[in-house]
XYZ file of C-alpha atoms in Angstrom:
498
model
C 74.824 110.467 162.404
C 72.185 107.701 162.173
C 72.728 105.398 159.197
C 69.234 103.881 158.987
C 66.363 105.491 157.090
C 63.412 103.340 158.223
C 62.613 100.854 160.966
C 61.073 97.386 161.155
C 59.146 96.485 164.308
C 59.721 93.217 166.132
C 56.173 91.953 165.545
C 56.294 92.839 161.843
C 59.663 91.140 161.325
C 58.538 88.056 163.258
C 55.409 87.812 161.091
C 57.467 88.000 157.891
C 59.950 85.425 159.161
C 57.321 82.913 160.272
C 55.594 83.187 156.864
C 58.703 81.697 155.223
C 58.931 77.997 154.659
C 61.751 76.351 156.633
C 65.042 75.822 154.876
C 65.303 72.176 153.786
C 67.540 69.975 155.869
C 70.963 69.368 154.402
C 72.691 66.017 153.811
C 71.978 63.602 156.642
C 68.668 65.394 157.391
C 70.335 67.750 159.846
C 68.524 71.010 160.396
C 70.627 74.177 160.400
C 71.236 75.743 163.817
C 68.478 78.108 164.991
C 70.694 81.188 164.649
C 71.650 80.176 161.091
C 67.999 79.699 160.084
C 67.175 83.119 161.540
C 70.083 84.797 159.755
C 69.078 83.125 156.464
C 65.507 84.286 156.917
C 66.474 87.916 157.454
C 68.948 87.806 154.560
C 66.218 86.505 152.235
C 63.849 89.264 153.314
C 66.515 91.835 152.427
C 67.307 90.180 149.089
C 63.580 90.059 148.288
C 63.174 93.751 149.066
C 60.498 92.966 151.687
C 62.770 94.470 154.339
C 64.352 97.601 152.860
C 68.064 98.246 152.824
C 69.043 100.701 155.616
C 66.107 99.598 157.774
C 66.750 99.521 161.515
C 66.111 96.042 162.954
C 64.555 95.458 166.365
C 66.765 95.143 169.418
C 67.884 91.595 170.160
C 65.676 91.251 173.253
C 62.550 92.527 171.439
C 62.963 90.163 168.491
C 63.731 87.227 170.780
C 60.447 87.796 172.639
C 58.438 88.064 169.416
C 59.979 84.861 168.011
C 59.991 82.958 171.325
C 63.704 82.198 171.015
C 66.655 83.014 173.221
C 68.405 86.353 173.007
C 71.618 84.407 172.341
C 70.069 83.013 169.143
C 69.195 86.492 167.885
C 72.626 87.862 168.852
C 74.366 85.041 166.955
C 72.133 85.613 163.889
C 72.904 89.342 163.887
C 76.613 88.587 164.183
C 76.449 86.193 161.216
C 74.661 88.847 159.141
C 77.306 91.421 160.060
C 80.045 89.022 158.975
C 78.297 88.485 155.616
C 77.761 92.208 155.011
C 73.969 92.179 155.411
C 73.953 94.094 158.695
C 75.769 97.111 160.068
C 75.760 98.305 163.644
C 76.991 101.153 165.761
C 76.801 101.543 169.529
C 73.893 103.777 170.409
C 72.386 103.672 166.910
C 71.366 100.015 166.718
C 71.679 97.663 163.742
C 70.391 98.218 160.221
C 70.200 96.165 157.043
C 72.775 96.454 154.258
C 73.924 94.608 151.149
C 77.517 93.418 150.683
C 79.748 95.194 148.198
C 79.120 93.885 144.695
C 75.556 92.734 145.407
C 72.788 94.553 143.522
C 70.194 96.386 145.553
C 67.059 94.245 145.795
C 64.363 95.215 143.293
C 61.141 96.162 145.060
C 59.076 95.657 141.917
C 59.621 93.759 138.712
C 62.062 95.932 136.806
C 63.233 94.593 133.431
C 66.699 93.074 133.281
C 69.283 95.427 131.708
C 69.856 94.500 128.032
C 73.571 93.901 128.619
C 72.705 90.977 130.934
C 70.570 89.117 128.406
C 73.451 87.046 126.989
C 73.877 84.979 130.141
C 70.605 85.486 132.027
C 67.155 84.301 130.969
C 64.759 86.959 132.254
C 61.428 85.599 133.492
C 60.903 88.563 135.763
C 59.083 90.906 133.401
C 55.846 89.847 131.661
C 56.495 91.701 128.399
C 57.147 90.619 124.810
C 59.053 92.270 121.944
C 57.134 94.705 119.740
C 54.738 93.191 117.163
C 56.472 94.416 114.047
C 55.895 95.761 111.461
C 53.081 97.491 113.298
C 55.182 99.463 115.759
C 57.146 101.013 112.916
C 54.020 101.664 110.852
C 52.254 103.251 113.815
C 55.147 105.610 114.514
C 55.418 106.513 110.824
C 51.697 107.255 110.717
C 52.030 109.380 113.841
C 54.864 111.394 112.321
C 52.713 112.182 109.300
C 49.955 113.494 111.577
C 52.249 115.383 113.947
C 52.696 118.782 112.164
C 49.386 120.379 113.282
C 50.097 119.434 116.909
C 53.643 120.789 116.693
C 52.143 124.282 116.341
C 50.473 123.956 119.765
C 51.931 123.934 123.294
C 51.660 120.108 123.294
C 50.058 119.794 126.734
C 46.832 117.761 126.689
C 46.146 116.806 130.327
C 43.091 114.718 129.423
C 44.717 113.285 126.289
C 44.461 114.071 122.601
C 40.797 114.617 121.654
C 41.108 112.204 118.726
C 42.404 109.382 120.930
C 39.795 110.045 123.646
C 37.092 109.774 120.990
C 38.649 106.593 119.594
C 38.790 104.927 123.016
C 35.218 106.013 123.804
C 34.025 104.540 120.498
C 35.757 101.242 121.243
C 33.945 100.952 124.607
C 30.674 101.775 122.845
C 31.361 98.985 120.339
C 31.807 96.605 123.289
C 28.286 97.486 124.459
C 29.117 100.197 127.006
C 28.014 103.604 125.666
C 30.867 106.012 126.385
C 31.561 109.686 125.679
C 35.071 111.107 125.233
C 34.422 113.114 128.419
C 34.601 109.756 130.248
C 38.172 109.080 129.090
C 41.539 110.347 130.346
C 44.704 109.218 128.581
C 47.582 108.451 130.956
C 51.229 107.419 130.872
C 50.594 103.697 131.050
C 48.264 101.795 133.371
C 50.605 102.500 136.294
C 50.126 106.223 135.718
C 46.367 105.733 135.674
C 46.254 103.773 138.928
C 48.694 106.157 140.616
C 46.392 109.077 139.744
C 43.346 107.195 141.038
C 45.054 106.287 144.315
C 46.121 109.881 144.949
C 42.611 111.172 144.245
C 40.608 108.599 146.199
C 42.886 107.050 148.806
C 45.010 109.306 150.983
C 47.626 107.995 153.380
C 46.193 105.427 155.752
C 43.154 104.627 153.594
C 42.277 100.965 153.084
C 42.478 99.415 149.616
C 41.164 95.881 149.083
C 43.343 93.834 146.714
C 43.224 90.339 145.335
C 45.608 87.934 147.026
C 47.810 87.363 145.086
C 47.882 90.497 142.937
C 50.183 92.386 140.564
C 53.408 93.146 142.454
C 54.134 96.577 140.982
C 50.640 97.844 141.782
C 50.911 96.561 145.360
C 54.196 98.424 145.755
C 52.729 101.583 144.214
C 49.904 101.488 146.763
C 52.283 100.873 149.661
C 54.405 103.847 148.605
C 51.237 105.961 148.525
C 50.673 105.053 152.180
C 47.670 102.778 151.634
C 46.690 100.011 154.040
C 46.280 96.914 151.878
C 43.472 94.495 152.722
C 44.075 91.154 150.955
C 41.165 89.052 149.656
C 42.083 85.484 148.726
C 41.409 84.337 145.171
C 39.265 81.269 144.555
C 41.067 78.023 143.800
C 42.475 77.417 140.332
C 41.331 79.646 137.488
C 37.776 80.216 138.733
C 38.196 83.914 139.536
C 36.979 85.584 142.696
C 35.671 84.198 145.977
C 32.562 86.388 146.250
C 31.601 85.503 149.857
C 35.069 86.666 150.953
C 34.784 89.836 148.902
C 31.385 90.676 150.389
C 32.712 90.123 153.900
C 35.834 92.268 153.396
C 33.928 95.091 151.730
C 31.340 95.033 154.505
C 33.733 94.729 157.463
C 36.779 96.745 156.322
C 34.872 99.356 154.255
C 37.889 100.035 151.995
C 37.897 103.269 150.023
C 39.116 101.467 146.895
C 39.264 97.893 145.623
C 41.696 96.893 142.874
C 40.925 93.848 140.713
C 42.121 92.225 137.467
C 39.083 90.423 136.056
C 40.538 89.374 132.693
C 43.420 86.854 132.849
C 44.472 87.927 136.289
C 48.109 88.742 136.970
C 49.665 86.459 138.255
C 47.178 83.540 138.319
C 45.629 83.872 134.829
C 42.088 83.513 136.251
C 39.120 84.841 134.286
C 36.176 86.096 136.365
C 32.811 85.063 134.960
C 29.948 87.436 134.268
C 27.996 86.576 137.411
C 31.046 87.244 139.593
C 31.476 90.633 137.916
C 27.879 91.634 138.512
C 27.934 90.523 142.135
C 31.232 92.276 142.886
C 29.959 95.569 141.468
C 26.806 95.236 143.586
C 28.859 94.481 146.719
C 31.187 97.436 146.110
C 28.267 99.787 145.524
C 26.599 98.638 148.759
C 29.817 99.170 150.734
C 30.573 102.582 149.203
C 33.810 101.229 147.731
C 35.161 102.487 144.407
C 36.097 99.531 142.209
C 39.254 99.933 140.087
C 39.274 97.359 137.294
C 42.539 96.672 135.449
C 41.793 95.603 131.859
C 45.364 95.523 130.566
C 45.154 91.788 129.744
C 41.623 91.753 128.327
C 42.634 91.378 124.652
C 45.110 88.560 125.333
C 42.733 85.604 125.072
C 44.898 82.785 123.699
C 42.319 80.006 123.386
C 38.771 79.881 122.034
C 36.994 81.368 125.034
C 33.734 83.290 125.343
C 34.752 86.552 126.990
C 32.294 87.880 129.581
C 31.102 91.457 129.415
C 33.462 94.052 130.926
C 32.998 94.847 134.594
C 32.003 98.408 133.686
C 28.984 97.003 131.814
C 27.383 96.677 135.247
C 28.083 100.339 136.032
C 27.884 102.014 132.606
C 27.887 105.558 133.980
C 31.298 104.934 135.560
C 30.336 106.349 138.947
C 31.310 103.235 140.909
C 33.660 101.380 138.521
C 36.845 103.009 137.226
C 38.272 101.032 134.305
C 41.973 101.138 133.447
C 43.328 100.053 130.071
C 46.742 100.101 128.448
C 48.686 99.476 125.253
C 51.599 97.973 127.198
C 50.518 94.320 127.419
C 48.355 93.941 124.320
C 50.785 95.869 122.091
C 54.227 96.694 123.536
C 55.577 97.702 126.951
C 57.539 100.528 125.350
C 54.283 102.144 124.197
C 53.507 103.919 127.464
C 49.875 104.753 126.753
C 47.129 103.982 129.251
C 43.672 105.325 129.960
C 40.919 105.595 132.546
C 37.206 105.262 131.836
C 34.987 106.791 134.516
C 32.170 109.259 135.088
C 32.837 112.733 133.608
C 33.125 114.368 137.042
C 35.739 111.779 138.103
C 37.678 112.410 134.901
C 37.593 116.162 135.525
C 38.974 115.650 139.039
C 41.735 113.366 137.762
C 42.666 115.877 135.055
C 42.731 118.764 137.541
C 45.012 116.823 139.896
C 47.336 116.013 137.012
C 48.605 119.592 136.962
C 50.724 118.642 139.991
C 51.997 115.365 138.494
C 53.078 114.744 134.891
C 50.852 117.320 133.069
C 50.167 114.976 130.166
C 51.121 111.999 128.023
C 53.555 112.188 125.054
C 51.731 113.359 121.930
C 53.624 111.203 119.420
C 52.786 107.953 121.200
C 49.129 108.947 121.481
C 49.058 109.631 117.744
C 50.642 106.229 117.072
C 48.022 104.362 119.127
C 45.224 106.355 117.521
C 46.607 105.602 114.029
C 46.797 101.891 114.806
C 43.246 101.749 116.160
C 41.841 103.813 113.290
C 43.471 101.800 110.490
C 42.973 98.279 111.846
C 46.663 97.925 112.601
C 45.857 97.468 116.285
C 43.859 94.287 115.629
C 46.630 92.956 113.368
C 49.256 93.676 116.022
C 47.218 92.090 118.813
C 46.773 88.973 116.675
C 50.581 88.759 116.382
C 50.887 89.227 120.127
C 48.372 86.441 120.836
C 50.205 84.050 118.532
C 53.542 84.831 120.221
C 52.114 84.374 123.713
C 50.252 81.168 122.807
C 53.367 79.581 121.304
C 55.503 80.627 124.260
C 52.925 79.409 126.779
C 52.735 75.963 125.215
C 56.530 75.675 125.007
C 57.019 76.748 128.622
C 54.293 74.424 129.903
C 55.843 71.464 128.082
C 59.345 72.253 129.330
C 58.199 72.633 132.943
C 56.309 69.351 132.869
C 59.427 67.563 131.606
C 61.965 69.186 133.931
C 59.872 69.822 137.062
C 56.996 67.312 137.077
C 56.216 67.893 140.767
C 55.548 71.617 140.242
C 51.838 72.379 139.965
C 49.992 74.961 137.885
C 46.806 75.508 135.919
C 47.203 76.549 132.283
C 45.279 79.799 131.720
C 43.362 80.502 128.523
C 44.842 83.969 128.239
C 47.147 86.575 129.717
C 50.905 86.315 130.023
C 51.679 84.421 133.238
C 51.750 81.036 134.966
C 51.298 80.909 138.742
C 53.335 77.902 139.831
C 53.362 75.981 143.125
C 56.961 74.872 143.607
C 56.594 71.449 145.207
C 57.182 72.672 148.752
C 60.316 74.689 147.936
C 60.763 78.303 148.988
C 60.024 80.700 146.142
C 62.342 83.257 147.699
C 65.245 80.810 147.760
C 64.496 79.694 144.212
C 64.635 83.318 143.061
C 67.925 83.868 144.875
C 69.590 80.697 143.587
C 68.044 81.090 140.136
C 70.064 84.227 139.488
C 73.253 82.256 140.195
C 72.374 79.600 137.634
C 71.209 82.074 135.008
C 67.422 82.411 135.270
C 65.614 85.343 136.844
C 62.194 84.687 138.378
C 60.043 86.641 140.835
C 59.039 84.719 143.934
C 55.503 84.412 145.209
C 55.784 86.817 148.168
C 56.196 89.743 145.760
C 52.562 89.202 144.785
C 51.182 88.955 148.310
C 50.820 90.943 151.498
C 52.917 90.235 154.607
C 54.935 87.355 153.194
C 52.180 85.223 151.693
C 52.818 82.761 148.804
C 56.306 81.637 149.791
C 55.704 78.363 147.948
C 55.093 79.984 144.538
C 56.856 81.660 141.631
C 55.400 83.546 138.668
C 56.579 82.519 135.196
C 55.580 84.699 132.210
C 55.209 83.581 128.596
C 58.134 85.668 127.408
C 60.352 82.914 126.004
C 59.665 79.985 123.720
C 61.347 77.183 121.807
C 64.904 76.272 122.923
C 64.987 79.236 125.326
C 61.962 77.891 127.195
C 63.674 74.495 127.421
C 66.836 76.101 128.792
C 64.868 78.230 131.259
C 63.141 75.145 132.656
C 66.482 73.304 132.879
C 68.002 76.176 134.863
C 64.973 76.302 137.148
C 65.374 72.576 137.743
C 69.050 73.150 138.622
C 68.044 75.887 141.076
C 65.376 73.605 142.571
C 67.954 70.846 143.167
C 70.257 73.271 144.973
C 67.423 74.567 147.152
C 66.088 71.074 147.892
C 69.487 69.892 149.113
C 70.116 73.018 151.139
C 73.078 73.955 148.908
C 71.894 77.544 148.464
C 75.477 78.792 148.410
C 76.257 76.878 145.235
C 78.312 78.682 142.636
C 77.181 76.937 139.464
C 77.799 79.435 136.663
C 75.111 80.208 134.086
C 75.783 79.240 130.496
C 75.775 81.907 127.844
C 72.704 81.295 125.718
C 71.917 82.817 122.349
C 68.359 82.480 121.107
């Protein structure tokens, strides 16, 4: 019986391998043998999750031709991977990727670290903060008081609770975009909203234009839906979008959807200005592309900044711009409430399709969000969240500049993440070695398409004070190991209690 469940073509694997930065030379400036560099490259792709476990690799001759190396080099690399447990083979069935016993399966997204690992591992993988108490507790208590009338119903509200839909519509109206509750659907988080949009608008094989880099979990969601991702490079620094590139991609590729984060972009922290927003909406309308705008970071402005109008202000009817919001970043990741703002006919189609998905969003959590927004608790909680993120950002920036002065980044005025250029080191190797020294970071290629951004890591503002100092010290230790080529180091992480 065949042991592999998917296959990687020779050209695809060669493209992913050549996108990696070379492994630094070891002591004496000696480069590793060609077969060793190839084996390391494939192993990193497996550990990154960019080549799935149980994926059939190309035949030795095919890969050798694509890489312009000898077949002997590929054969020796495959043999080294088999010896290390990263490859299995059987005559007649080929060779497929594996992970050695005791190694965790590579995460394809950015799953939170299990709580039992927090004593020894500093988790910079997930951009989420603890709940802004006492408002979580107060919101749930308020929801419980309002629950009894709903408990006498079936509890299924595919479009969301009417009271929360009205509340969200009113909040858009207050921001200058007149909105009816018929333009709102409440979802299970922003991921649930974007998943529903992708299934409605972009069937398998459809093109979706995405910022490059972009949010890793959304990119993976779109890949799993069968979309063909079309990357559009961000402008330099924190200046937002490169509009000439966007116009060209929308005109030439004619994607069905385009996904953007205009407010404190994840991962770069960029804030698109009002003129960029207007011009992107015009370009999408001209190309017949539906623009999906992720507003999950919009309330997390940490400095005194004049916020531009929302992207949907340039398409108030919601026929061309679908806006996604969420409680997860501004309030708490455990509050899995999201929403979509769009034209009423789009909302009706999304609601109808929901009958074959999750049917609806938990009533109690909707009541809690509605209570918070109605009583002013939401604004109080978001103020706590901003203060936490601002303090953490400043602590992390200071620690990185002390410990890793050659790493480069721009400090965003909002959001939850730093996008860091790692001084020529491989982000994938830093992520791999970082786990051994007790700090978990996602590497740049998770946020790109086809192996881009190998020289970056994303660092969220989730730790502050002494923990931020320790995180930077561990990253510096990982960087030293990678820079010297000692990526098999066994330095043990210290147990750290905040």
